[in-house]
mmCIF file with all atom_site columns, C-alpha atoms in Angstrom:
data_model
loop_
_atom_site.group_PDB
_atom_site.id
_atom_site.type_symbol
_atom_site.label_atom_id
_atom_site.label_alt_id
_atom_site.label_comp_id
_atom_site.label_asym_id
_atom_site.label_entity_id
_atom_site.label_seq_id
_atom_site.pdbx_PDB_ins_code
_atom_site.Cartn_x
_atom_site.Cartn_y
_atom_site.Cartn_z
_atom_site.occupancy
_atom_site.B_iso_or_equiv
_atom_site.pdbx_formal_charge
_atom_site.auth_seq_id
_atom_site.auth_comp_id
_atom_site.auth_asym_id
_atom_site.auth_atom_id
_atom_site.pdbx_PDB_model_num
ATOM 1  C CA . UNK A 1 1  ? 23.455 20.025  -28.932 1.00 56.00 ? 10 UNK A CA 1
ATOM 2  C CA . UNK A 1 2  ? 23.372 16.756  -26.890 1.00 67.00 ? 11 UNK A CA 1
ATOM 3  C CA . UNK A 1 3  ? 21.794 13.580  -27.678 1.00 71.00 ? 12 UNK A CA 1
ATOM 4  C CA . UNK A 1 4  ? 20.148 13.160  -24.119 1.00 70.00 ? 13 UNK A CA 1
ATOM 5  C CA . UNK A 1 5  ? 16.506 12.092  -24.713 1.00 68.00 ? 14 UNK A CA 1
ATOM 6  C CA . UNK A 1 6  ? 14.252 13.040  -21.446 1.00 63.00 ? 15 UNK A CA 1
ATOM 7  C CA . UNK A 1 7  ? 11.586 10.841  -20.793 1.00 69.00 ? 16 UNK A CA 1
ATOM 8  C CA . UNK A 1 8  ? 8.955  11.495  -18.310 1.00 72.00 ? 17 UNK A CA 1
ATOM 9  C CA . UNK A 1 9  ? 7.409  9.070   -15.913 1.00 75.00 ? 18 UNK A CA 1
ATOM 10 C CA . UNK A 1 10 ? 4.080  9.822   -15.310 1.00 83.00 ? 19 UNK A CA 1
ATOM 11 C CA . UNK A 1 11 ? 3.237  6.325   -13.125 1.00 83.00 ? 20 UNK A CA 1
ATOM 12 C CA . UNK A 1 12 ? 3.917  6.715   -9.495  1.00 89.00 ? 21 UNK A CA 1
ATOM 13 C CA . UNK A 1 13 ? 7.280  4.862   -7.783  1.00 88.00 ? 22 UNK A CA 1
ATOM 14 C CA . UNK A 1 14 ? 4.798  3.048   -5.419  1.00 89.00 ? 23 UNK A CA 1
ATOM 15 C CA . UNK A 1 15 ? 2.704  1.167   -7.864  1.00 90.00 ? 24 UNK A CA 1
ATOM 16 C CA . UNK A 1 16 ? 6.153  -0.347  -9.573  1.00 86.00 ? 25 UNK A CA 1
ATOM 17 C CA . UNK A 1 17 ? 6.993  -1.509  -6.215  1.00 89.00 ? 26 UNK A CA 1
ATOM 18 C CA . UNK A 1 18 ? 3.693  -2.790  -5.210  1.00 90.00 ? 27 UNK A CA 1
ATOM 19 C CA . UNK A 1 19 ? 3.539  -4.576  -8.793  1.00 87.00 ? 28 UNK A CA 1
ATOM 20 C CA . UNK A 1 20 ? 7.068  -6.338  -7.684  1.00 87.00 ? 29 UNK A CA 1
ATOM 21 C CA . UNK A 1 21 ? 5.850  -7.371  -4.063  1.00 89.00 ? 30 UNK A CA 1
ATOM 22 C CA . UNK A 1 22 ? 2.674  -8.984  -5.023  1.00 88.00 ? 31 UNK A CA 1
ATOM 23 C CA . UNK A 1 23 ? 3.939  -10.660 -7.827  1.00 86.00 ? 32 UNK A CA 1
ATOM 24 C CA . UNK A 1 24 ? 6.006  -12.862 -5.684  1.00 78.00 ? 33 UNK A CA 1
ATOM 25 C CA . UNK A 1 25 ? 9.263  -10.922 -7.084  1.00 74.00 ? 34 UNK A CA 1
ATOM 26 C CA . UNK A 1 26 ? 9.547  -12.892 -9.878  1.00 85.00 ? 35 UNK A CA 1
ATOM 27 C CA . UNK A 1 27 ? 8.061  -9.993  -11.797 1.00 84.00 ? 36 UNK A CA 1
ATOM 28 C CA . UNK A 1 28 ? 9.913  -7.206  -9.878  1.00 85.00 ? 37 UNK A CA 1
ATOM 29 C CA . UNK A 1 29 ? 12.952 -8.583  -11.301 1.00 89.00 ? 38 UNK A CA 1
ATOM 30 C CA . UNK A 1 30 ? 11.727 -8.740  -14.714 1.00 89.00 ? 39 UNK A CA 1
ATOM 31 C CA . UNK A 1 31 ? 10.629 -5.096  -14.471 1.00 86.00 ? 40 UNK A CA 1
ATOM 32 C CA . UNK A 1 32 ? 14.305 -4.445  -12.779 1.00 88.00 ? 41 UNK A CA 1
ATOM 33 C CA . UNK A 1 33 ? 15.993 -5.840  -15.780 1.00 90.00 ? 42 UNK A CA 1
ATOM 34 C CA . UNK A 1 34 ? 13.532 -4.043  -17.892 1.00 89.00 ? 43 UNK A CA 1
ATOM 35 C CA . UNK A 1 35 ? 14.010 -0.794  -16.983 1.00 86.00 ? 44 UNK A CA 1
ATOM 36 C CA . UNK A 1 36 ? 17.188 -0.458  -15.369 1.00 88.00 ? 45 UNK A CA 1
ATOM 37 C CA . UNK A 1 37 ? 18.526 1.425   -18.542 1.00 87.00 ? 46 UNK A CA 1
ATOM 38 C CA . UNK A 1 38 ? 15.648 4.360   -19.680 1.00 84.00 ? 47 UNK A CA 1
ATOM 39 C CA . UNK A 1 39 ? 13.845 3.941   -16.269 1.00 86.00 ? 48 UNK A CA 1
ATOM 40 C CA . UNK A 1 40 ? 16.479 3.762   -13.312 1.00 86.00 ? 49 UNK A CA 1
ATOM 41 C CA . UNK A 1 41 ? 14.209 4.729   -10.962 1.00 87.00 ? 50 UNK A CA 1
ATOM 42 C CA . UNK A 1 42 ? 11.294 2.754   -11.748 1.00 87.00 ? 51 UNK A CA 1
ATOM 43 C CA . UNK A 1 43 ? 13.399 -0.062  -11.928 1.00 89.00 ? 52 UNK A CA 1
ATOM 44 C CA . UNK A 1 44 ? 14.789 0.656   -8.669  1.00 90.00 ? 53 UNK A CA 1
ATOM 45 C CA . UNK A 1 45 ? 11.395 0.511   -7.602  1.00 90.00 ? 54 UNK A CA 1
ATOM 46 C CA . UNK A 1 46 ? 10.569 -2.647  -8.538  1.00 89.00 ? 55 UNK A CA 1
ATOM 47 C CA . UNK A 1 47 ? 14.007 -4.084  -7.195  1.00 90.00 ? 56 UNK A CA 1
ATOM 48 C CA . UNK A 1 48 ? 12.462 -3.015  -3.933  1.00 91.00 ? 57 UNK A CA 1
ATOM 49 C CA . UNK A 1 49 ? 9.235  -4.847  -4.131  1.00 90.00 ? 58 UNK A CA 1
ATOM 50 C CA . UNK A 1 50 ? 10.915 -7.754  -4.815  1.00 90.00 ? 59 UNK A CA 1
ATOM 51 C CA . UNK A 1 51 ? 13.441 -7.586  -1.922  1.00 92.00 ? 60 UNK A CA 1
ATOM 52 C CA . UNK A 1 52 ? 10.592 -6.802  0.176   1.00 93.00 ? 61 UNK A CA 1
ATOM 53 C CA . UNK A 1 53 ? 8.370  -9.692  -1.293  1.00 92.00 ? 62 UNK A CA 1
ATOM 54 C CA . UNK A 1 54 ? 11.822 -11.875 0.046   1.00 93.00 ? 63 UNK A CA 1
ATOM 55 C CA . UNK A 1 55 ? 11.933 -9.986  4.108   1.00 95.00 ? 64 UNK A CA 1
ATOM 56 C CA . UNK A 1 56 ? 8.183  -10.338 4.052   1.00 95.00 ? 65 UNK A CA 1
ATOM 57 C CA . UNK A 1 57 ? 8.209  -14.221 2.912   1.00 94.00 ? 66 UNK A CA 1
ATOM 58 C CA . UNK A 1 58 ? 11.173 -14.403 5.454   1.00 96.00 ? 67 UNK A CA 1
ATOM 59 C CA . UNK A 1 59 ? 9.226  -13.530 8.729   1.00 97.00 ? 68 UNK A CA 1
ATOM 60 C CA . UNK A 1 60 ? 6.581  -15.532 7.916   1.00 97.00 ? 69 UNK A CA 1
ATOM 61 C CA . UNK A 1 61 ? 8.355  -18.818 7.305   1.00 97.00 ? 70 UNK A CA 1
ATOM 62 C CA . UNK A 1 62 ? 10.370 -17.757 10.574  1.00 97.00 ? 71 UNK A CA 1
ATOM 63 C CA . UNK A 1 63 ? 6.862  -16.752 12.784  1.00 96.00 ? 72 UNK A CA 1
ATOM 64 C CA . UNK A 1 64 ? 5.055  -19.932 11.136  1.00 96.00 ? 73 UNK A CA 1
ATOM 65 C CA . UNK A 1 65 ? 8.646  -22.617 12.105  1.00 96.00 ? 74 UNK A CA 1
ATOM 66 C CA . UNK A 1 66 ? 8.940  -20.982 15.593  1.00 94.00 ? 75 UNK A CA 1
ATOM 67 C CA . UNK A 1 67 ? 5.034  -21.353 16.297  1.00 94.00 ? 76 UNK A CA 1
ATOM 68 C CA . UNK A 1 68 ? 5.117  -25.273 15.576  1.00 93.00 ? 77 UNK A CA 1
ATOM 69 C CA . UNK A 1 69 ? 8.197  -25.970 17.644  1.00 93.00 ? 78 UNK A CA 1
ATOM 70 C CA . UNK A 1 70 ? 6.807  -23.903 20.818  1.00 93.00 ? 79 UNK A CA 1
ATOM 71 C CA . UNK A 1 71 ? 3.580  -25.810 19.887  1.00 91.00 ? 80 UNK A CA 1
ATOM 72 C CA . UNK A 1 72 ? 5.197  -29.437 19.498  1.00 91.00 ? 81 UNK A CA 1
ATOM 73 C CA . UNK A 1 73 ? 7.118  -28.559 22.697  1.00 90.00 ? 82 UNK A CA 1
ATOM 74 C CA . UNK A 1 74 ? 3.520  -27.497 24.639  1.00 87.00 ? 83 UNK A CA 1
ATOM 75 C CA . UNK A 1 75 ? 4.895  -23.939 25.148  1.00 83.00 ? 84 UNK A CA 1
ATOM 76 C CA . UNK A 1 76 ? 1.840  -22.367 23.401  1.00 78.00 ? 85 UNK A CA 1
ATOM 77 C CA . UNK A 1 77 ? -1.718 -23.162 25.192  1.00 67.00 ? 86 UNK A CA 1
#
């Protein structure tokens, strides 16, 4: 006999990683460090809403910076 308990995951992979993206991450990595032991892969999920919370957040700050210099330089009509 082996002491392997099976638990099943009935809540889809997407919503974890939609709860970590739109949570601003901080939850994502609370749900990471939650479940990384009895729930790899819904922990994996959430790692990956959070990193995508960070790329998303990323091109923003970068599209937002590079629209006020080309403005401030009169590039942009």
């Amino acid at each position: 006999s082996s002491n392997t308990r099976v638990i099943v995951d009935n809540v889809p992979l997407w919503i974890w990683t939609f709860l970590g993206f739109i949570t601003e991450s901080v939850c994502g990595w609370i749900f990471y460090a939650k479940f990384r032991e009895s729930y790899p892969e819904r922990s994996k999920a959430a790692r990956k809403g959070a990193i995508s919370f960070y790329i998303f957040l990323g091109v923003v700050i970068l599209v937002t910076v590079l629209y006020l210099v080309l403005d401030a330089k009169g590039k942009i009509v």
